[in-house]
GROMACS .gro file of C-alpha atoms in nm:
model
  300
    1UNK     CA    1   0.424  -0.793  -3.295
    2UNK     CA    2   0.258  -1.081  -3.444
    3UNK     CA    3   0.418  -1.324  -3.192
    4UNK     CA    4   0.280  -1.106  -2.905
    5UNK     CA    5  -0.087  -1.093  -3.032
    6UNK     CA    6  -0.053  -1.473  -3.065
    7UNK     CA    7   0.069  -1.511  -2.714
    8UNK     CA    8  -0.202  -1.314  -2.578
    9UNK     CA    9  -0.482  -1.507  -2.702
   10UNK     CA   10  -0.361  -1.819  -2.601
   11UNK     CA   11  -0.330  -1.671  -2.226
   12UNK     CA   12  -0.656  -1.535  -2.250
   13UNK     CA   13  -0.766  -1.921  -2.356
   14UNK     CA   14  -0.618  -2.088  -2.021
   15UNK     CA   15  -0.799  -1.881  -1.772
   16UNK     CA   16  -1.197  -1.829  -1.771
   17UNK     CA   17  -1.211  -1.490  -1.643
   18UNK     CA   18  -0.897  -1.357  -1.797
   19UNK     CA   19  -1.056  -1.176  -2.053
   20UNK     CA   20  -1.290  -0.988  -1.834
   21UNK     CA   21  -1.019  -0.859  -1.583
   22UNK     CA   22  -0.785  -0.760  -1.860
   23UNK     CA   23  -1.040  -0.572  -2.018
   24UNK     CA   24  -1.121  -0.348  -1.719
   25UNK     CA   25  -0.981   0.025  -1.745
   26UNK     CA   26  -0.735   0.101  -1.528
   27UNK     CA   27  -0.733   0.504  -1.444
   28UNK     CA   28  -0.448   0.654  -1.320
   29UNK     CA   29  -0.522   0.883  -1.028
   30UNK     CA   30  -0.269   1.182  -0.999
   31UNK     CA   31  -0.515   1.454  -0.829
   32UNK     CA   32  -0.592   1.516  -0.473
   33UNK     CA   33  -0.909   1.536  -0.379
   34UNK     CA   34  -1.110   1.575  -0.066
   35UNK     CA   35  -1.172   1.241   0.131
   36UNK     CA   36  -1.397   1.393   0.411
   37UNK     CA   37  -1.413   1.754   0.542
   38UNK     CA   38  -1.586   1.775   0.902
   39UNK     CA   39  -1.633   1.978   1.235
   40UNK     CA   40  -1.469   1.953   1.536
   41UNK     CA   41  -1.430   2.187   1.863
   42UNK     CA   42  -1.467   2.503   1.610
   43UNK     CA   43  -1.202   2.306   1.393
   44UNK     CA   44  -1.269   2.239   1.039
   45UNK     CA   45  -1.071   1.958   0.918
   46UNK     CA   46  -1.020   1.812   0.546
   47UNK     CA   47  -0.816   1.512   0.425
   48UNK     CA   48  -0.708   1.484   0.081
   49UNK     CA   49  -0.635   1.168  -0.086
   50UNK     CA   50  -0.596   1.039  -0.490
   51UNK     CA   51  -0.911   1.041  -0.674
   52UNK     CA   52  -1.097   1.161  -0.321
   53UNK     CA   53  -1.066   0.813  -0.219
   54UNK     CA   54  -0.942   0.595   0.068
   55UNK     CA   55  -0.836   0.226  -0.040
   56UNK     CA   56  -0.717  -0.089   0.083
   57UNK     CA   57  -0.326  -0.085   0.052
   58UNK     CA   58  -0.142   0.244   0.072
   59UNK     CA   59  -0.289   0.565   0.047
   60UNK     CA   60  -0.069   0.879   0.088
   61UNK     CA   61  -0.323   1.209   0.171
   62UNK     CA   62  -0.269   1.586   0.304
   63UNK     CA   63  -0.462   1.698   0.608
   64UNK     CA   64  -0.531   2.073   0.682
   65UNK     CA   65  -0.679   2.229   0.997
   66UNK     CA   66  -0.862   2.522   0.979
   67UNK     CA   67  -0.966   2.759   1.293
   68UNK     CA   68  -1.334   2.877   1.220
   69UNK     CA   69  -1.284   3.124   1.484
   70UNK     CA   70  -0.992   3.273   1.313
   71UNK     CA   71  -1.023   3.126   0.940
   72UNK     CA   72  -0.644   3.071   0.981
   73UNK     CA   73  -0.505   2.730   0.941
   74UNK     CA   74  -0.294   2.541   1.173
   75UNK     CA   75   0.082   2.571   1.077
   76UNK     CA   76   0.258   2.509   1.423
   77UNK     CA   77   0.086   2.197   1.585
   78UNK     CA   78   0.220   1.875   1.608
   79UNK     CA   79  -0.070   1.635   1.481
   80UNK     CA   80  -0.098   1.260   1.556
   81UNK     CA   81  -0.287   1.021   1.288
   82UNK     CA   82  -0.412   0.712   1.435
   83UNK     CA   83  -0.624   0.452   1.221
   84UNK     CA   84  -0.860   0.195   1.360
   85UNK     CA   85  -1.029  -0.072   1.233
   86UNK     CA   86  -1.325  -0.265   1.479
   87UNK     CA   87  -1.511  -0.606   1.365
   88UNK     CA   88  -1.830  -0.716   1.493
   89UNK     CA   89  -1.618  -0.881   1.803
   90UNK     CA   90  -1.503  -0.550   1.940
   91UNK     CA   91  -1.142  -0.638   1.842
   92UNK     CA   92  -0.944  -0.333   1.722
   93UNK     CA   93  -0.670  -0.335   1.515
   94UNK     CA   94  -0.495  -0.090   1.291
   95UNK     CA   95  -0.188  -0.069   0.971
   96UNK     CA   96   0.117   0.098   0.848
   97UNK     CA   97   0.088   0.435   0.871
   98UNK     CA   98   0.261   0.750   0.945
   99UNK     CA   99   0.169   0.868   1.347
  100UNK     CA  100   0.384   1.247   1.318
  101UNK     CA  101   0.210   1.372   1.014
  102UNK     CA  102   0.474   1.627   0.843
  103UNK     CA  103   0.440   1.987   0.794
  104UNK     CA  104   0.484   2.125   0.391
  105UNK     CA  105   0.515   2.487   0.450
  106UNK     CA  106   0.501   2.557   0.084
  107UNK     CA  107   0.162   2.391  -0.021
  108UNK     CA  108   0.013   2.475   0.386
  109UNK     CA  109  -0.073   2.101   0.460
  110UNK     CA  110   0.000   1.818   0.639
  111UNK     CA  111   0.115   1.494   0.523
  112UNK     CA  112   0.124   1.153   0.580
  113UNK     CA  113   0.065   0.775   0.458
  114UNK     CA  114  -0.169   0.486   0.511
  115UNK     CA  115  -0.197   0.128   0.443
  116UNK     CA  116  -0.535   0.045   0.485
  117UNK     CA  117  -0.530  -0.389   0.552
  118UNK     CA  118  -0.885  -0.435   0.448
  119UNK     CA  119  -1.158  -0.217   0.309
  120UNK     CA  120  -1.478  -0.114   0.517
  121UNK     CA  121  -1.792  -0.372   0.513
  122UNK     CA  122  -2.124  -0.384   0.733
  123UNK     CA  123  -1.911  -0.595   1.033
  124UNK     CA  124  -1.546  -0.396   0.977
  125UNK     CA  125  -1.518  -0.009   1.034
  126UNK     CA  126  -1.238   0.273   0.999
  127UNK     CA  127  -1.241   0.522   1.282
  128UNK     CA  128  -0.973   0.830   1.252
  129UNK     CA  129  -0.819   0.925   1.604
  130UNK     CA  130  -0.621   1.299   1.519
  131UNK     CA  131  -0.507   1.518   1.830
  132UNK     CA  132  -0.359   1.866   1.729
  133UNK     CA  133  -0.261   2.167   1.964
  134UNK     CA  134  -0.379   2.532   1.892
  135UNK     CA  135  -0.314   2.819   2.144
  136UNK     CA  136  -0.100   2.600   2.421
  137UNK     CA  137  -0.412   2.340   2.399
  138UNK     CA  138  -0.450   2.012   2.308
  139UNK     CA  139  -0.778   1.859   2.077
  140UNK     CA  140  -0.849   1.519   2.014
  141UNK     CA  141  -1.144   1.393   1.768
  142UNK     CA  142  -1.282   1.105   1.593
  143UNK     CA  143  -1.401   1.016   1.253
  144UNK     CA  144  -1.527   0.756   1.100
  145UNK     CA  145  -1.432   0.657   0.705
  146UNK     CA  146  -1.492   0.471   0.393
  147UNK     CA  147  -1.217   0.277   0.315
  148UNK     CA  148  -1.289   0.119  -0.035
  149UNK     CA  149  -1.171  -0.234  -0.214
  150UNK     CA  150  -0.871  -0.159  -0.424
  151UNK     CA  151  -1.008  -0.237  -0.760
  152UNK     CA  152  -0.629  -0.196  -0.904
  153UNK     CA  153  -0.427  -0.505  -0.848
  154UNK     CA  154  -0.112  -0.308  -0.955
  155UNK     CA  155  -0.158  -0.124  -0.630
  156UNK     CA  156  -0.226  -0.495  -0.442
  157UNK     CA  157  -0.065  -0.584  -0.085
  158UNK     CA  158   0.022  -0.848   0.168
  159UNK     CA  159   0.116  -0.900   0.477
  160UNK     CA  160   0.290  -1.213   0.631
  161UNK     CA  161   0.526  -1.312   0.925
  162UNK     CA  162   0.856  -1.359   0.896
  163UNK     CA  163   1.159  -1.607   0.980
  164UNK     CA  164   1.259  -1.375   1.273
  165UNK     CA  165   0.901  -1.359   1.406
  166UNK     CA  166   0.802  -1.044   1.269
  167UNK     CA  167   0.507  -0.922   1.132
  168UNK     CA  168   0.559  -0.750   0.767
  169UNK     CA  169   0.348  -0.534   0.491
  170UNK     CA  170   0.427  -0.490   0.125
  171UNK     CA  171   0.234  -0.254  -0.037
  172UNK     CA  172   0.280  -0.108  -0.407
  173UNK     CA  173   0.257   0.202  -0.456
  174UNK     CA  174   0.359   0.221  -0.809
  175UNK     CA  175   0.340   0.219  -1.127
  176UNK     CA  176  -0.059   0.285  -1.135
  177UNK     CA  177  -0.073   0.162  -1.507
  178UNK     CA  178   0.226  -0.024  -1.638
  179UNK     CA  179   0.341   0.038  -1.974
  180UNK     CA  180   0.540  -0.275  -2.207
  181UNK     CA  181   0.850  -0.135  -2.100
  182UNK     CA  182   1.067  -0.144  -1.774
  183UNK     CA  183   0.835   0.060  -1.549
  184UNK     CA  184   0.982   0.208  -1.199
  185UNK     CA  185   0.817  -0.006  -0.962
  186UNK     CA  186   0.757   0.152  -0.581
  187UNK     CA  187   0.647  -0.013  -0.294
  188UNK     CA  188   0.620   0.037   0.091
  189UNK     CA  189   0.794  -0.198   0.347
  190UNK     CA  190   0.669  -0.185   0.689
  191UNK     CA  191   0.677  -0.381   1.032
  192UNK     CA  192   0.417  -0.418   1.315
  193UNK     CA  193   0.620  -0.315   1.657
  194UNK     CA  194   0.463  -0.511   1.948
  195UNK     CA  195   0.370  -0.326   2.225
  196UNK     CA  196   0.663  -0.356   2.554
  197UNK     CA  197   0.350  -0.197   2.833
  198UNK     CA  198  -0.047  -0.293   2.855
  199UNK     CA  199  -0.303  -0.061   2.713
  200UNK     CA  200  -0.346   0.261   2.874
  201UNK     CA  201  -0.658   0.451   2.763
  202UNK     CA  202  -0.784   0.370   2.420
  203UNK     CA  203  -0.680   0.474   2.170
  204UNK     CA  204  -0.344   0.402   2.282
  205UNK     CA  205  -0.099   0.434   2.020
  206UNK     CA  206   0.149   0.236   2.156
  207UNK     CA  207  -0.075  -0.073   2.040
  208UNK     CA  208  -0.110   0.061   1.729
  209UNK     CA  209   0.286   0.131   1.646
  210UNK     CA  210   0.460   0.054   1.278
  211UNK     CA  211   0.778   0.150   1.113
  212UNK     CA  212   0.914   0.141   0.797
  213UNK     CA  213   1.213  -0.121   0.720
  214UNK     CA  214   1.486   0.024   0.674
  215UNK     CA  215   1.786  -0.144   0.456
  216UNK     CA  216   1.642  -0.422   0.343
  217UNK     CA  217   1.663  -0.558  -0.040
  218UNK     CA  218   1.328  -0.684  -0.215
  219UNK     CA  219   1.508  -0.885  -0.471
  220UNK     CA  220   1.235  -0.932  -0.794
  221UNK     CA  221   1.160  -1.231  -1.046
  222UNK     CA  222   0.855  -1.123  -1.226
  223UNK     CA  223   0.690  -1.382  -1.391
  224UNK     CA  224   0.354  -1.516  -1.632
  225UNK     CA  225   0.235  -1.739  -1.413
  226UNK     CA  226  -0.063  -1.808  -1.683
  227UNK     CA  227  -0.034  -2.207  -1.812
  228UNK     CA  228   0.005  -2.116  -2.178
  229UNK     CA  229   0.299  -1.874  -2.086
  230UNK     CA  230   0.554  -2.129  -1.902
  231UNK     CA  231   0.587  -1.920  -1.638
  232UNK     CA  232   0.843  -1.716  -1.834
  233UNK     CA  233   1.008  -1.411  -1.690
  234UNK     CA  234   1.191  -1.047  -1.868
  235UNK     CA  235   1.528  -0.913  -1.868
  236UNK     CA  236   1.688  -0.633  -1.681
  237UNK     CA  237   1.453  -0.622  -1.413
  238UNK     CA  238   1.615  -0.432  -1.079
  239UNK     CA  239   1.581  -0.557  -0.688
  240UNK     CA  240   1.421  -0.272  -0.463
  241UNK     CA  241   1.601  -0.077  -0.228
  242UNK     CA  242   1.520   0.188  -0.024
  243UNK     CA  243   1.535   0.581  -0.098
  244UNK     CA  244   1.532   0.894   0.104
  245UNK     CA  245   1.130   0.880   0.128
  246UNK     CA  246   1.142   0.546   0.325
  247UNK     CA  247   0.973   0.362   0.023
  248UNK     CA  248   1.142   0.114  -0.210
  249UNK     CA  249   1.243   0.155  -0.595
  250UNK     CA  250   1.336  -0.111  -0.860
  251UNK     CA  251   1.306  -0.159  -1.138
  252UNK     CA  252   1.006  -0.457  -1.337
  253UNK     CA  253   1.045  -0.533  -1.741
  254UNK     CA  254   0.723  -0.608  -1.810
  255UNK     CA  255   0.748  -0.774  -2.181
  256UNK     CA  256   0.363  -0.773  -2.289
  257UNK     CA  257   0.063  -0.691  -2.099
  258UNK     CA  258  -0.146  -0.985  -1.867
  259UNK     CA  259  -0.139  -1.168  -1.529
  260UNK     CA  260   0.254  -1.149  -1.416
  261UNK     CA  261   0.330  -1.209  -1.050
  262UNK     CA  262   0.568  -1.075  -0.890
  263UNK     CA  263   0.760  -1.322  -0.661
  264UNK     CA  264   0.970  -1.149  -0.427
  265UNK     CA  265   1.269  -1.219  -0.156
  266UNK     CA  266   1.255  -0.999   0.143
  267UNK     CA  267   1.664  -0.955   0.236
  268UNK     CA  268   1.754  -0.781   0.567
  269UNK     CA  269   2.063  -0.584   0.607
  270UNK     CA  270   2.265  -0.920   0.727
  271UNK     CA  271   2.168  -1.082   0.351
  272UNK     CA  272   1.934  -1.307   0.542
  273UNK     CA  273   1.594  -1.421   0.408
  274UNK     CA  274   1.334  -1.340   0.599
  275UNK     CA  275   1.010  -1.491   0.341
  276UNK     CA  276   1.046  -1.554  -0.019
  277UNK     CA  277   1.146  -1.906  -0.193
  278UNK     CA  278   1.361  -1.868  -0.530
  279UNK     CA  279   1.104  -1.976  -0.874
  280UNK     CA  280   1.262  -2.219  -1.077
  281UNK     CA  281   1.388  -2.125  -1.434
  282UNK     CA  282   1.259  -2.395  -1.590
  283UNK     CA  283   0.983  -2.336  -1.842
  284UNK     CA  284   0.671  -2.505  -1.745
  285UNK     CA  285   0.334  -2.472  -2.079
  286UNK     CA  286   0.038  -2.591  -1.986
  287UNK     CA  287   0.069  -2.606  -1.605
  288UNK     CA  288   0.025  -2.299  -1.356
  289UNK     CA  289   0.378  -2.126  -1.286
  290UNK     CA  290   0.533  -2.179  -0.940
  291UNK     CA  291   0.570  -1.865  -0.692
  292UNK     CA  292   0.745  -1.807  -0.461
  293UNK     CA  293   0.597  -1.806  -0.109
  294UNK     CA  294   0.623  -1.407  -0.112
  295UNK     CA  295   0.457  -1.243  -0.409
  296UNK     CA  296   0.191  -1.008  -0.552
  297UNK     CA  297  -0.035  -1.091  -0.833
  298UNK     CA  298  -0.066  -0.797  -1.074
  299UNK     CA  299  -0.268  -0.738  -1.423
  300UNK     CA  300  -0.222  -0.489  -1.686
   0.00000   0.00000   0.00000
């Protein structure tokens, strides 16, 4: 234990503002709350995210659809979920997320995912663009929304291109709060698909168009990139692969808490690398560790 303490200080010497960031609190968020709740074409709708909260990175919610008329909720409609961002140019663009929200029949919601690529600011808005169909007819609305700075850097992202052209997002979605331990780390994988036809009537969701990967291998070297650490790495740490849900599992060793980076590999299903550089082993003191060309910077 001793050793530990020892090592921490000494990080905590090498980097001015260490000390500050690893004394922030991290909360873990496990309850949904209610994002916004607003009025549309005698339609109440509410979205429910983690701590009530939209973020940058990945955000998964529940959506319900009430008829005022009726004060029954929707249960049968197929319901599109199209996020847009606008900058002061005009220029629209959107992120991962899910565009066929999915029906759970036990809890009466619907569900769905989004990774938010920046938060809101005076010169960059969110707009929500939902359509639904109640009684053989079709709604669309609008709605603007906050989306907020992710203040957790275990829930960081990034996006990049990659050797076959492609445009790519990593997002984590967990562990919230990493323990000293080997902690079950999650993350979403997705891919911008280019539009094949010019825009019909905005919003056209055919601009706006993402999937998940599917069968690639994130391979993992965690390291402490922090000078006085050498840029050492754990044992028994697990490459990510994909699980029913579309999102990614491994497994991270995280050996004492502090800055670690995650360098990553992104693998297709051909064992080709499409972004990612291998970190040497060698164990560097006093200098800033190398990363790989793909990676996340995380803090606990």
């Amino acid at each position: 234990m001793a050793a530990i303490l020892v090592a921490v200080t000494s990080c905590t010497l090498d980097k001015t503002d260490y000390e500050s960031e690893i004394s922030t609190i991290v909360t873990e968020h496990f309850e949904y709350l209610e994002v916004i709740s607003f009025t549309k074409n005698d339609y109440q709708i509410s979205i429910e995210a983690l701590n009530g909260t939209f973020y940058k990175g990945y955000n998964d919610f529940r959506l319900k659809i009430t008829n005022i008329q009726t004060n029954e909720s929707l249960n049968t409609s197929e319901i599109t979920f199209l996020p847009i961002s606008t900058n002061y140019n005009g220029n629209n663009s959107s992120g991962p997320h899910r565009y066929n929200l999915n029906y759970n029949s036990t809890e009466d919601y619907y569900s769905g995912y989004a990774v938010f690529t920046n938060e809101s600011t005076d010169s960059e808005n969110w707009k929500l663009y939902l359509s639904f169909t109640d009684n053989d007819q079709t709604y669309t609305v609008d709605q603007d929304i906050i989306v907020e700075a992710q203040t957790n850097m275990n829930l960081n992202m990034t996006s990049f291109t990659g050797s076959d052209g492609e445009q790519y997002f990593i997002a984590l979605v967990a562990p919230q709060k990493p323990k000293i331990a080997q902690n079950e780390l999650v993350a979403g994988i997705y891919t911008y698909n280019p539009p094949s036809n010019e825009a019909d009537t905005f919003p056209d969701a055919s601009q706006f168009s993402y999937s998940e990967v599917a069968d690639y291998t994130l391979l993992l070297d965690p390291r402490m990139p922090e000078p006085s650490m050498g840029n050492h790495s754990s044992l028994n740490n697990e490459d990510l692969t994909q699980q029913e849900d579309g999102l990614y599992y491994g497994i991270v060793n995280y050996t004492m808490t502090g800055n670690w980076t995650l360098n990553f590999r992104l693998q297709n299903q051909f064992g080709e690398i499409i972004k990612g550089t291998e970190v040497s082993t060698e164990f560097t003191p006093g200098i800033e560790g190398a990363r790989s060309e793909l990676y996340i910077d995380i803090l606990f």
